[in-house]
Coordinates of C-alpha atoms in Angstrom, one line a residue:
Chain A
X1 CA 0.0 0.0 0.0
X2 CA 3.1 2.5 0.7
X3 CA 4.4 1.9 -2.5
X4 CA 1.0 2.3 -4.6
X5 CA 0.6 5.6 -2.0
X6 CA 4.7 6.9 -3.0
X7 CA 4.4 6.0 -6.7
X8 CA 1.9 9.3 -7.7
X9 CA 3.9 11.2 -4.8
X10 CA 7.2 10.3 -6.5
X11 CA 5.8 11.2 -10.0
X12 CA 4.5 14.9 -9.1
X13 CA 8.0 15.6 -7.3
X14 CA 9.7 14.6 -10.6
X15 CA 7.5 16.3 -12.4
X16 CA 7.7 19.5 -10.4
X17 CA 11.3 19.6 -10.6
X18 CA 11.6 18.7 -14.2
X19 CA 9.7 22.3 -14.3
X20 CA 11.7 24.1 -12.1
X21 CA 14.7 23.1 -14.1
X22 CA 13.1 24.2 -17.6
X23 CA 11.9 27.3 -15.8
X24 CA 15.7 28.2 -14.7
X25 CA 17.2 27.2 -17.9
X26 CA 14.5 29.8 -19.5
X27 CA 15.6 32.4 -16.9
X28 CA 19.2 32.0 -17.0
X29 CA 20.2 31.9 -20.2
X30 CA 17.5 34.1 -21.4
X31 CA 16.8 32.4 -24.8
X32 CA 14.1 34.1 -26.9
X33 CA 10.1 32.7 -26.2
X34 CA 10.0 31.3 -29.9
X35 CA 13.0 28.8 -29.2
X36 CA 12.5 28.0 -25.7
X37 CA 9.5 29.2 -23.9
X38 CA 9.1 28.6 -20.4
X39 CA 6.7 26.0 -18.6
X40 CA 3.9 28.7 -17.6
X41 CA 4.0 30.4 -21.3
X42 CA 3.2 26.6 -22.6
X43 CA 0.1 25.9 -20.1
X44 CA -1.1 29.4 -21.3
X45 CA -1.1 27.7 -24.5
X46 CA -2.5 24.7 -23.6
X47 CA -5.3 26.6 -22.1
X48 CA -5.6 29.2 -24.5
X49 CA -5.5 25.9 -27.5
X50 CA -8.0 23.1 -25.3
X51 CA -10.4 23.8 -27.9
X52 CA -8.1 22.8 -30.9
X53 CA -6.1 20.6 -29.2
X54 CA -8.9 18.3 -28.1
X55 CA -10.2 17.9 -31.6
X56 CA -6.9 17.2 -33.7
X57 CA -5.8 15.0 -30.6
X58 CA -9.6 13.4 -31.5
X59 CA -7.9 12.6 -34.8
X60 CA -4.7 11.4 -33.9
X61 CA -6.2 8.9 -31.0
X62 CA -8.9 7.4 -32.9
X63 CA -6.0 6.4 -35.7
X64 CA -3.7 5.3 -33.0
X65 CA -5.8 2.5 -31.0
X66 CA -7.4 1.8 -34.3
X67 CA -4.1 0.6 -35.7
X68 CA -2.8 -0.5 -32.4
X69 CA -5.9 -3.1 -32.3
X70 CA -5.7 -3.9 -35.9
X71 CA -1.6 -4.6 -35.8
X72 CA -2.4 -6.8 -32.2
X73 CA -5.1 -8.9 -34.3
X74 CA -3.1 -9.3 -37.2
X75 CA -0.3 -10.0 -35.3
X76 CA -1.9 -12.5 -32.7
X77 CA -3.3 -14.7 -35.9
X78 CA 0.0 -14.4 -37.6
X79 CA 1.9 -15.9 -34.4
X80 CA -0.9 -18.9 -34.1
X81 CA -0.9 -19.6 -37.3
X82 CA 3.0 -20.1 -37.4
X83 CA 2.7 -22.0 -34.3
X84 CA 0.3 -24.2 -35.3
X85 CA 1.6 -24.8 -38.5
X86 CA 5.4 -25.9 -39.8
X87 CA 3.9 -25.4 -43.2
X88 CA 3.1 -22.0 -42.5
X89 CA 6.4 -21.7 -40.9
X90 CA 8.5 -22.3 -43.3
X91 CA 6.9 -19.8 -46.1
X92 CA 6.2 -17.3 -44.2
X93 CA 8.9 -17.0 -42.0
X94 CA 12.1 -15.8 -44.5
X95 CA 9.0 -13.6 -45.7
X96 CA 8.7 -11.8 -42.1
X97 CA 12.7 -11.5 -41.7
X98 CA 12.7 -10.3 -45.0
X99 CA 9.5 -7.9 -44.2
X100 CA 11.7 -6.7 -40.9
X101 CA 14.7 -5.9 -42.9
X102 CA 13.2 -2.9 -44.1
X103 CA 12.4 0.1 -41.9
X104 CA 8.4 0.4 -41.9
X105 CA 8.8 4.0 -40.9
X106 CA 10.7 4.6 -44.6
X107 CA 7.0 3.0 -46.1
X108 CA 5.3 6.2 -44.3
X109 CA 5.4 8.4 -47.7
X110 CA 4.4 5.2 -49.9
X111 CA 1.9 4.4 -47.9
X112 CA 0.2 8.5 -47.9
X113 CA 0.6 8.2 -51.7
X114 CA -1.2 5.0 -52.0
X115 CA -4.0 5.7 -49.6
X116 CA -4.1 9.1 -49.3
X117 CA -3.7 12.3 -46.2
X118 CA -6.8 10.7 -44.1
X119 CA -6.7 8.7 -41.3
X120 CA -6.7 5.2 -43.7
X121 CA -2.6 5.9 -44.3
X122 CA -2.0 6.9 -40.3
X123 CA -3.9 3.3 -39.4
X124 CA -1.8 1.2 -41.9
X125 CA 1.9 2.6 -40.7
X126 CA 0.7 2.2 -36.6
X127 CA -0.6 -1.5 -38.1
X128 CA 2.8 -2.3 -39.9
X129 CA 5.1 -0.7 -37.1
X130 CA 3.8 -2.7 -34.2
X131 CA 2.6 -5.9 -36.3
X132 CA 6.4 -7.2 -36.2
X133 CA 7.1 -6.7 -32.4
X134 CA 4.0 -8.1 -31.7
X135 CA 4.4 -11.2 -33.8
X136 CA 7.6 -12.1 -33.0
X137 CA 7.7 -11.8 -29.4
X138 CA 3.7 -14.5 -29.1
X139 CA 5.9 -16.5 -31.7
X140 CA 8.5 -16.5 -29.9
X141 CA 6.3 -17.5 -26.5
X142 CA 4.3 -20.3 -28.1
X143 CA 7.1 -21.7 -29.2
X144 CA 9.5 -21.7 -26.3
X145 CA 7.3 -24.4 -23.9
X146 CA 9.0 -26.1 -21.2
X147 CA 10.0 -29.5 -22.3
X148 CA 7.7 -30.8 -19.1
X149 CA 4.8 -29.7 -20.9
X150 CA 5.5 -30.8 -24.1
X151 CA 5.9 -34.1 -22.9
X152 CA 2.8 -33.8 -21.0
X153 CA 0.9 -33.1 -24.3
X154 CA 3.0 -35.9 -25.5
X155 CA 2.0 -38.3 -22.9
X156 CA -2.3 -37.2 -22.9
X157 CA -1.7 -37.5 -26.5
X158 CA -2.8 -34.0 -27.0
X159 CA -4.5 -32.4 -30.3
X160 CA -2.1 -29.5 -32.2
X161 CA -4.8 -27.3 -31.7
X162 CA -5.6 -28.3 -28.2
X163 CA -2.3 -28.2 -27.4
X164 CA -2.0 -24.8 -29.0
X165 CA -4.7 -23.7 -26.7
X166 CA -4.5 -25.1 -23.7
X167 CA -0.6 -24.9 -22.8
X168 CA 1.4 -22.7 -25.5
X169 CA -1.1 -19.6 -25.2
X170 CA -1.4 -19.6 -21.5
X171 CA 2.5 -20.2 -21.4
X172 CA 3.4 -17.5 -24.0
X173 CA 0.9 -14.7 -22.1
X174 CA 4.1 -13.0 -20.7
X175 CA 5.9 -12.9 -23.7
X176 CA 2.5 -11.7 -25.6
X177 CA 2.5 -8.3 -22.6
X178 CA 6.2 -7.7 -23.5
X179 CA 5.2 -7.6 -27.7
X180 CA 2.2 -5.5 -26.2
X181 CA 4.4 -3.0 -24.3
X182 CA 6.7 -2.5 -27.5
X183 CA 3.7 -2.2 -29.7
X184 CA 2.2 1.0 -27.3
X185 CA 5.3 2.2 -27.1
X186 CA 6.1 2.5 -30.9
X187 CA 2.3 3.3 -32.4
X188 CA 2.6 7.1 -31.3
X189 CA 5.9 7.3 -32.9
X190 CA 4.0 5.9 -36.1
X191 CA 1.2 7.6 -36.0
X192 CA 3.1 11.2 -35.7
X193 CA 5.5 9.9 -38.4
X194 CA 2.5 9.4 -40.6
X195 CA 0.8 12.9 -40.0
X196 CA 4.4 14.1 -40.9
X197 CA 4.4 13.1 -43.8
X198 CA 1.3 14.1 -45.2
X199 CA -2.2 14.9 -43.4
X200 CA -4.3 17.7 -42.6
X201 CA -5.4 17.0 -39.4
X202 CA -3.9 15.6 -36.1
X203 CA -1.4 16.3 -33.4
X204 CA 1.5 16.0 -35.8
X205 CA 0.0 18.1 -38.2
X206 CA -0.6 20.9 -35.3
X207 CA 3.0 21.1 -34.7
X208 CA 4.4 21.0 -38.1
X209 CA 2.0 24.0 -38.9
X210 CA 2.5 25.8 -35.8
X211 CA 6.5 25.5 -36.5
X212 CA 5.9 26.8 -39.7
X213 CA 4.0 29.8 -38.1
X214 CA 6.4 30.3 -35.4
X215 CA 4.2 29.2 -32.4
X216 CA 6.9 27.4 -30.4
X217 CA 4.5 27.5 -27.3
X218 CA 1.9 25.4 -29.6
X219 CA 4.3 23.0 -30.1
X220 CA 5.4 22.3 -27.2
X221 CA 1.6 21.9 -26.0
X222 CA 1.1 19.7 -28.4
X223 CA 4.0 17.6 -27.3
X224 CA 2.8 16.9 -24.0
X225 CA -0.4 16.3 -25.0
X226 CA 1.1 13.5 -27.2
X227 CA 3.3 12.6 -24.2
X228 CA 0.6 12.2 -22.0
X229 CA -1.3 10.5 -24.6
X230 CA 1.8 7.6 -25.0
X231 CA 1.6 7.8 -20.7
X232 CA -2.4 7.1 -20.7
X233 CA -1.9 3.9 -23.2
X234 CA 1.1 2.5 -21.4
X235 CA -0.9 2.9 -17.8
X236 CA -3.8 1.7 -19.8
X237 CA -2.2 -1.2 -20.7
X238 CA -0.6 -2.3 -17.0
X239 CA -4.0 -2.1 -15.7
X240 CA -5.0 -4.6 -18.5
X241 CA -2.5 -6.8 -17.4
X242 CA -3.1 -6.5 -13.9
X243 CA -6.9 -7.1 -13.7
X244 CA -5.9 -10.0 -16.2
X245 CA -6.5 -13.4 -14.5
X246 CA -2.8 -13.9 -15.5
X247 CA -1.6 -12.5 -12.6
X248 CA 2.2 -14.0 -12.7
X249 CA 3.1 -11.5 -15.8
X250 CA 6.5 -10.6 -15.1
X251 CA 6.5 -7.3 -14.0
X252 CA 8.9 -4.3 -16.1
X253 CA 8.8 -0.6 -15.9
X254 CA 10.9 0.0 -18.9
X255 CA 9.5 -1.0 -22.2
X256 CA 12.7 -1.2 -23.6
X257 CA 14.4 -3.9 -21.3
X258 CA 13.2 -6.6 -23.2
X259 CA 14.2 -5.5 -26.8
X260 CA 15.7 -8.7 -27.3
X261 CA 12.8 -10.4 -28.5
X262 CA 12.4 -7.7 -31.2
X263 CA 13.1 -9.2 -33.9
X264 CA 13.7 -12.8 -33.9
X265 CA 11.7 -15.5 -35.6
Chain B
X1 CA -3.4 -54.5 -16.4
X2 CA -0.2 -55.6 -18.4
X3 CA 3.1 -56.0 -17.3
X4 CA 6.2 -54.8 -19.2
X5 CA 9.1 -56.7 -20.3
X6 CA 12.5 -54.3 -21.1
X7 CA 15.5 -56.4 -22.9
X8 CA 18.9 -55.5 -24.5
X9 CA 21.0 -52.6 -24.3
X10 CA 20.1 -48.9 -24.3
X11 CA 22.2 -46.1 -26.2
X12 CA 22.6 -42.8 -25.8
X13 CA 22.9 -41.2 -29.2
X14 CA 26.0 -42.9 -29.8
X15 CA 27.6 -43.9 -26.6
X16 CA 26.2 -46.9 -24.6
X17 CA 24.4 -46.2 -21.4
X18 CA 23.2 -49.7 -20.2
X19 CA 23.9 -53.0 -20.8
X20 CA 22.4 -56.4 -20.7
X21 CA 19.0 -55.1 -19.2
X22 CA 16.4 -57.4 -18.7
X23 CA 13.5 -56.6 -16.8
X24 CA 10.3 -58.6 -16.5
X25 CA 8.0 -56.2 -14.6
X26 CA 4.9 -58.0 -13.6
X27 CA 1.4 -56.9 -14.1
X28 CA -0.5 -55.1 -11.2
X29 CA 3.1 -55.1 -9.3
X30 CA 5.2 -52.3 -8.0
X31 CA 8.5 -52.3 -10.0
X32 CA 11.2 -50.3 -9.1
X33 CA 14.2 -49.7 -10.9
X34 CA 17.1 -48.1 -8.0
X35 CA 20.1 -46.2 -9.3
X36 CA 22.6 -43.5 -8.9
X37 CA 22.1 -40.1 -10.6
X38 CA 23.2 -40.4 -13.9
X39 CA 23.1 -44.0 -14.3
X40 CA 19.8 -43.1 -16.9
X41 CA 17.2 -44.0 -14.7
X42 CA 15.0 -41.5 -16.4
X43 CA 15.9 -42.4 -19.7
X44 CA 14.5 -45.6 -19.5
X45 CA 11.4 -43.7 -17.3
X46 CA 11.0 -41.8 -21.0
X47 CA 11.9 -44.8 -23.3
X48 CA 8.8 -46.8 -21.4
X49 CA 6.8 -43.9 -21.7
X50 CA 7.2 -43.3 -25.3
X51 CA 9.0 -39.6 -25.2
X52 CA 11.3 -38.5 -27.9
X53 CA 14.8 -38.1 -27.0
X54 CA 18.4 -39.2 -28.1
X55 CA 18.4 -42.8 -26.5
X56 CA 17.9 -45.6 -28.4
X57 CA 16.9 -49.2 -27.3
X58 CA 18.5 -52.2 -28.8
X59 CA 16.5 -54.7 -27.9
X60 CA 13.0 -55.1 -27.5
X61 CA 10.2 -53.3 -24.9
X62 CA 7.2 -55.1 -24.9
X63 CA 3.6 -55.3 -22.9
X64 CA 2.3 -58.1 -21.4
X65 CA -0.4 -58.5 -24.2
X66 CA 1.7 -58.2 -27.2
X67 CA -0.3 -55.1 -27.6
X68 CA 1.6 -51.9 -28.4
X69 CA 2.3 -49.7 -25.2
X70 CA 2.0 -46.2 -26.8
X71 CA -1.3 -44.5 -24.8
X72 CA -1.6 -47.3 -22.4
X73 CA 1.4 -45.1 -20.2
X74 CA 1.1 -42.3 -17.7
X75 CA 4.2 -40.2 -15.9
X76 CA 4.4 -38.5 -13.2
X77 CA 7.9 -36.9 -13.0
X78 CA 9.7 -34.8 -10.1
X79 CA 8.3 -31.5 -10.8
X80 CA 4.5 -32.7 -11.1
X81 CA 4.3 -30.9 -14.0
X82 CA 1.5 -28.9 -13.1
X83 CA 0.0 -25.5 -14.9
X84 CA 1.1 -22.8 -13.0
X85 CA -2.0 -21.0 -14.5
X86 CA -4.4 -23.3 -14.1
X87 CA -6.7 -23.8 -10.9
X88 CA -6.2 -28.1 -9.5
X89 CA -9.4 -29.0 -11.3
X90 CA -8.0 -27.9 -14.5
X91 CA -4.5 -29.4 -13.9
X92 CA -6.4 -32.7 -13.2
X93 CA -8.7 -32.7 -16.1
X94 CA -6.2 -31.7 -18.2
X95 CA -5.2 -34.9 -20.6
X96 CA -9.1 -34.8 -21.6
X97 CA -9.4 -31.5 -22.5
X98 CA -5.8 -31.7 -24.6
X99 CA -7.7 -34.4 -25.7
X100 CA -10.2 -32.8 -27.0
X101 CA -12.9 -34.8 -25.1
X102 CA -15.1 -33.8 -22.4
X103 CA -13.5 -33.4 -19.0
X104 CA -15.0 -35.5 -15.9
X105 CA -15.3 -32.5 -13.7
X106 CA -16.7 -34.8 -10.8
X107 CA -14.0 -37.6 -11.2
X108 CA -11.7 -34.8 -10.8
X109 CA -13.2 -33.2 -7.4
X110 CA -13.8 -37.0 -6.6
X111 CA -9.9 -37.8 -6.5
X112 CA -8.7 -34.2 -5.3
X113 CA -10.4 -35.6 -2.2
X114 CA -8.8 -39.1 -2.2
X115 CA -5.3 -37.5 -2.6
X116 CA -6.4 -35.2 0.7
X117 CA -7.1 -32.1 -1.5
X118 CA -11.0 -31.1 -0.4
X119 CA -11.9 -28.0 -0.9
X120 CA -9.2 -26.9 -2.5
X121 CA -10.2 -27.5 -6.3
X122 CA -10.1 -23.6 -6.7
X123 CA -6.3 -23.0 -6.1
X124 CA -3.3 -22.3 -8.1
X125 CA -0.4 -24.8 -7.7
X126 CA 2.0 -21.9 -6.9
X127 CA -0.2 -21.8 -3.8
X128 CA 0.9 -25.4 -2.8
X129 CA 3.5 -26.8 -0.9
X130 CA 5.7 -29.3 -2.8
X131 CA 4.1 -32.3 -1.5
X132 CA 0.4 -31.0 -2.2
X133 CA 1.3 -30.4 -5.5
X134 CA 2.7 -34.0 -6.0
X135 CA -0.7 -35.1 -4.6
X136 CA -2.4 -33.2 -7.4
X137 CA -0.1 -34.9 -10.1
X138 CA -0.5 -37.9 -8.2
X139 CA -4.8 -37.4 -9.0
X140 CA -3.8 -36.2 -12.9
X141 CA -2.6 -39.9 -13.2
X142 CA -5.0 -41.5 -11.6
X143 CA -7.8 -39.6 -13.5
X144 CA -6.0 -40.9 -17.2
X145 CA -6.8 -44.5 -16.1
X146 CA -3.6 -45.9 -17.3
X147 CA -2.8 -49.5 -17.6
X148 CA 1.1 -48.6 -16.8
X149 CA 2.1 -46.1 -14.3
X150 CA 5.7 -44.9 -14.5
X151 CA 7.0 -42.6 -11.2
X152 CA 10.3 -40.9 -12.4
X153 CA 11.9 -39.7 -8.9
X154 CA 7.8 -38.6 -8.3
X155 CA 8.9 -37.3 -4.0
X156 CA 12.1 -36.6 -4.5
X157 CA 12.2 -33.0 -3.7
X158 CA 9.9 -34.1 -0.4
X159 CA 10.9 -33.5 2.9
X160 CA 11.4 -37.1 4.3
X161 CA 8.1 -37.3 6.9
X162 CA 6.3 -35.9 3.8
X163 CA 8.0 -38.3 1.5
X164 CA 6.6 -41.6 3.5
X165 CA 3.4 -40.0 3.4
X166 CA 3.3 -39.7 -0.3
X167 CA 4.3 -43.4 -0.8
X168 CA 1.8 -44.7 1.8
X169 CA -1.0 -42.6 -0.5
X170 CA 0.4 -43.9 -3.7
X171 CA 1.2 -47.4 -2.6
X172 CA -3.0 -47.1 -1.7
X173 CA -4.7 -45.4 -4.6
X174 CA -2.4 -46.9 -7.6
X175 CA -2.8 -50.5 -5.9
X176 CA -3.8 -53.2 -8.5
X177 CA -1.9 -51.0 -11.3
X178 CA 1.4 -52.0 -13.6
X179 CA 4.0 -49.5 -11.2
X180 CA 7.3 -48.3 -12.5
X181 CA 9.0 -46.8 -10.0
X182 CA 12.3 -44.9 -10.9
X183 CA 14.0 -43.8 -7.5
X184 CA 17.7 -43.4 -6.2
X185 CA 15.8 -44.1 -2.5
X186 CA 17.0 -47.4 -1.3
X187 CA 14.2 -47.2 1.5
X188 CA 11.4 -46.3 -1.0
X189 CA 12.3 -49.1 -3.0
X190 CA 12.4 -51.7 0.0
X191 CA 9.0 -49.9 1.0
X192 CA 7.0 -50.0 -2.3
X193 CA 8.9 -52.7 -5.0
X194 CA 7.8 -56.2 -5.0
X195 CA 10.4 -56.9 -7.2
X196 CA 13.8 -53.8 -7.7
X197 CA 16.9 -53.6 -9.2
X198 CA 19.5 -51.9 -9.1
X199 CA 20.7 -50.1 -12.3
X200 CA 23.7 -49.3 -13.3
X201 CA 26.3 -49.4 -16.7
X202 CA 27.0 -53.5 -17.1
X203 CA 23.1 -54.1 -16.2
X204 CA 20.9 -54.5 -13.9
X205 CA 20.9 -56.2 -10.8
X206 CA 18.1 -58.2 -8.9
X207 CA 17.5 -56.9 -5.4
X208 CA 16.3 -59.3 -2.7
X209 CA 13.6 -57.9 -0.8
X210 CA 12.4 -58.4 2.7
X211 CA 9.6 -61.0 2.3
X212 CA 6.1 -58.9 3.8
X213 CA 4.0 -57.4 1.5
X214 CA 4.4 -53.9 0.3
X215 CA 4.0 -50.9 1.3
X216 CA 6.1 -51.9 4.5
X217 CA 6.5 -50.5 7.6
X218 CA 9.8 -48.2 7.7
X219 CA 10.4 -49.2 11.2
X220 CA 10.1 -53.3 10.4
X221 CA 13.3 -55.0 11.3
X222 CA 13.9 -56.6 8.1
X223 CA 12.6 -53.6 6.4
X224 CA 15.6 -51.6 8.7
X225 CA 18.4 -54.5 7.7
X226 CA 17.9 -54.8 4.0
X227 CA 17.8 -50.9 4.0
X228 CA 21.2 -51.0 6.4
X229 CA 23.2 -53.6 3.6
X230 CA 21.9 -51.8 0.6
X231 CA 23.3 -48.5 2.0
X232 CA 27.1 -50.4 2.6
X233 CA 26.5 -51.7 -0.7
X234 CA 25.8 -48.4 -2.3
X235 CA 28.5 -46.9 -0.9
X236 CA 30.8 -48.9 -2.1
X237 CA 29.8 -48.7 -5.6
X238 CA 30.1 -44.5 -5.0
X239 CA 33.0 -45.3 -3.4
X240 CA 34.7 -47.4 -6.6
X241 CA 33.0 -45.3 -9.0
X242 CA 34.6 -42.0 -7.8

């Protein structure tokens, strides 16, 4: 209970420092408002923007959890599929390393030009970004059970699929909330990436215009509201996994601890 | 019930591991097979269960019945094997539902109880001690009915009161079944076999057993004197093999 009690408390002191600091940097070295402005000048306009914020960050979210879930679906079946089947396996597999080799955020410009600057392009790159992570760390959990198990399944003369089911899914849960936590992790990234490169709406788009006209304060109220955006899915996520009925999910506060199973098939 | 017959020489990969074995295991009779570690005492658990692995039988492995021993085998090795996920029901009814047939919940809650586990169907193994969870295994192979029961090491990681606990329980409920058990325990062989060996690399070797019926009484006499000369004996095979 201390801990859950500290962890906010901990946060807010952070927090508040992190804004003294920004403040004093502001004060001391006296850079001008349109490279640097200063915390208070921002939340003026955050406050000032809520209005316009709200309805490009409207934009941006929708196409963010709508490719997150799409990219977890696509990924889920794609991992199944390769466990369940060595046929599967073995076409598809040099076609995924092959698929990884090349950098999905490069595809972002392709992508606008074949679907176009509305939220169909923005959903496709989230999709393709987080569909690898995703896939290969499930993959990588179905296929890793203890050898007590599969002799089990062995021994009761189990069914592929039942075995699939009952044991490698359960058993690869863990791994599955590691692919997750990458996945949340990256899809902002994507998604921003995507307005980048071509779109008329959406957080991204808000900054690159209010760049263009100057409005550093914009910007950087923008940025946080992206930040906490990426904050809200990650704690989103945790609470998921917590009120889960797997309850032995290995617990990590960094994403990126667990790059290692980026990437392998 | 069938017994087992085990003949010739096992291989591991390339290397021989045993030689010369011949072992009649009767049908309905406690077997056990007594050994150091690494003699391949669960090798030949796995070979007799049917499990892949590198050893290699040259020889033959036969039932009673001349009818193939594939299915007809359940195991219960030293780490019970249980699904840390899964609540003791589950664990129990698990072979039918890999299966893909439809669990016997009530068989299930049915043996939970004769392995002393009422009212706890609704647990997690993790929240077990080791010996509870060997009792939960223990029900998982009495629930797939099998003709042949192999224990590899199944209470080794017991404390020892628990230990003679487990084999008075298993010596009950498997009673009437085809019993393989695979043990480096001289006393839980003199308890439970009614016929042994003892393993190791030239073959295997009869073990005279004190003459009442199994399970016996760990305080017996003769129960105490056979386990007293199999120790000396033991040790001075550790002794000359290192």
């Amino acid at each position: 209970m201390r801990r859950l009690n500290a962890a906010p408390l901990r946060a807010a002191l952070a927090l508040g420092v992190a804004l003294v600091l920004w403040q004093a940097v502001v004060w001391l070295t006296g850079v001008p408002r349109f490279i640097l402005p200063g915390p208070a000048r921002v939340g003026v306009a955050l406050w000032d923007n809520a209005a316009l914020l709200l309805e490009h960050a409207r934009f941006t979210v929708a196409n963010l959890l709508t490719g997150l879930a799409a990219g977890v679906v696509l990924g889920v079946a794609t991992a199944l599929n390769l466990a369940l089947s060595p046929i599967a396996r073995l076409m598809l597999r040099p076609m995924l390393i092959f698929a990884q080799a090349v950098p999905v955020f490069a595809l972002a410009p392709i992508l606008t030009l074949w679907l176009g600057y509305g939220a169909a392009s923005k959903i496709v790159i989230v999709m393709l970004v987080i569909y690898f992570p995703v896939t290969s760390a499930f993959f990588d959990g179905l296929m890793r059970l203890p050898a007590s198990l599969a002799d089990l399944a062995q021994m009761m003369r189990a069914k592929p699929l039942h075995r699939l089911i009952l044991l490698q899914v359960p058993h690869a849960l863990p791994a599955l909330v590691s692919g997750l936590r990458l996945a949340v992790v990256y899809a902002p990234f994507a998604v921003i990436i995507g307005e980048w490169v071509g779109s008329s709406r959406g957080l991204g788009y808000l900054m690159l215009m209010a760049n263009g006209r100057g409005q550093t304060d914009l910007m950087f109220a923008s940025l946080l509201v992206l930040a906490s955006m990426s904050l809200l899915c990650f704690a989103a996520l945790e609470r998921l996994v917590q009120s889960g009925p797997q309850k032995k999910v290995k617990r990590q506060r960094l994403p990126f601890s667990d790059r290692s199973s980026y990437g392998r098939f | 019930m069938t017994a087992v017959a085990l003949q010739g020489d096992l291989w591991m990969g390339d290397a021989p591991l045993m030689r010369n074995l011949s072992l009649d295991m009767p049908a309905g009779r406690w077997s056990c097979l007594l050994g150091p570690s690494g003699v391949g005492k669960s090798t030949i658990a796995r070979l007799i269960a049917g499990l892949p692995g590198p050893q290699q039988l040259r020889g033959s492995l036969e039932a009673g019945d001349g009818l193939p021993l594939a299915g007809r085998v359940a195991l219960m090795a030293q780490g019970g094997q249980l699904l840390p996920w899964a609540d003791l029901v589950r664990n129990v009814t698990i072979g039918a539902r890999l299966r893909g047939t439809r669990p016997d919940v009530g068989r299930a809650h049915e043996l939970l109880a004769q392995v002393g586990l009422a009212g706890m169907e609704r647990r997690r193994p993790s929240e077990l001690s080791g010996g509870q969870g060997q009792r939960v295994a223990l029900a998982r192979v009495l629930i797939e009915d099998a003709q042949v029961v192999v224990l590899d090491e199944p209470f080794s990681a017991l404390d020892t009161a628990t230990r003679l606990a487990m084999q008075d329980l298993a010596a009950r409920l498997l009673k009437g079944r085809t019993v393989i058990l695979i043990t480096h325990d001289p006393l839980e062989a003199l308890r439970l076999a009614d016929r042994a060996w003892i393993l190791a690399r030239e073959g295997a070797e009869t073990l005279s057993l004190p003459d009442t019926p199994s399970p016996r009484d760990f305080r017996a006499p003769d129960v105490l004197a056979a386990q007293a000369a199999l120790l000396a004996r033991l040790q001075g095979d550790a002794a000359c093999a290192g």
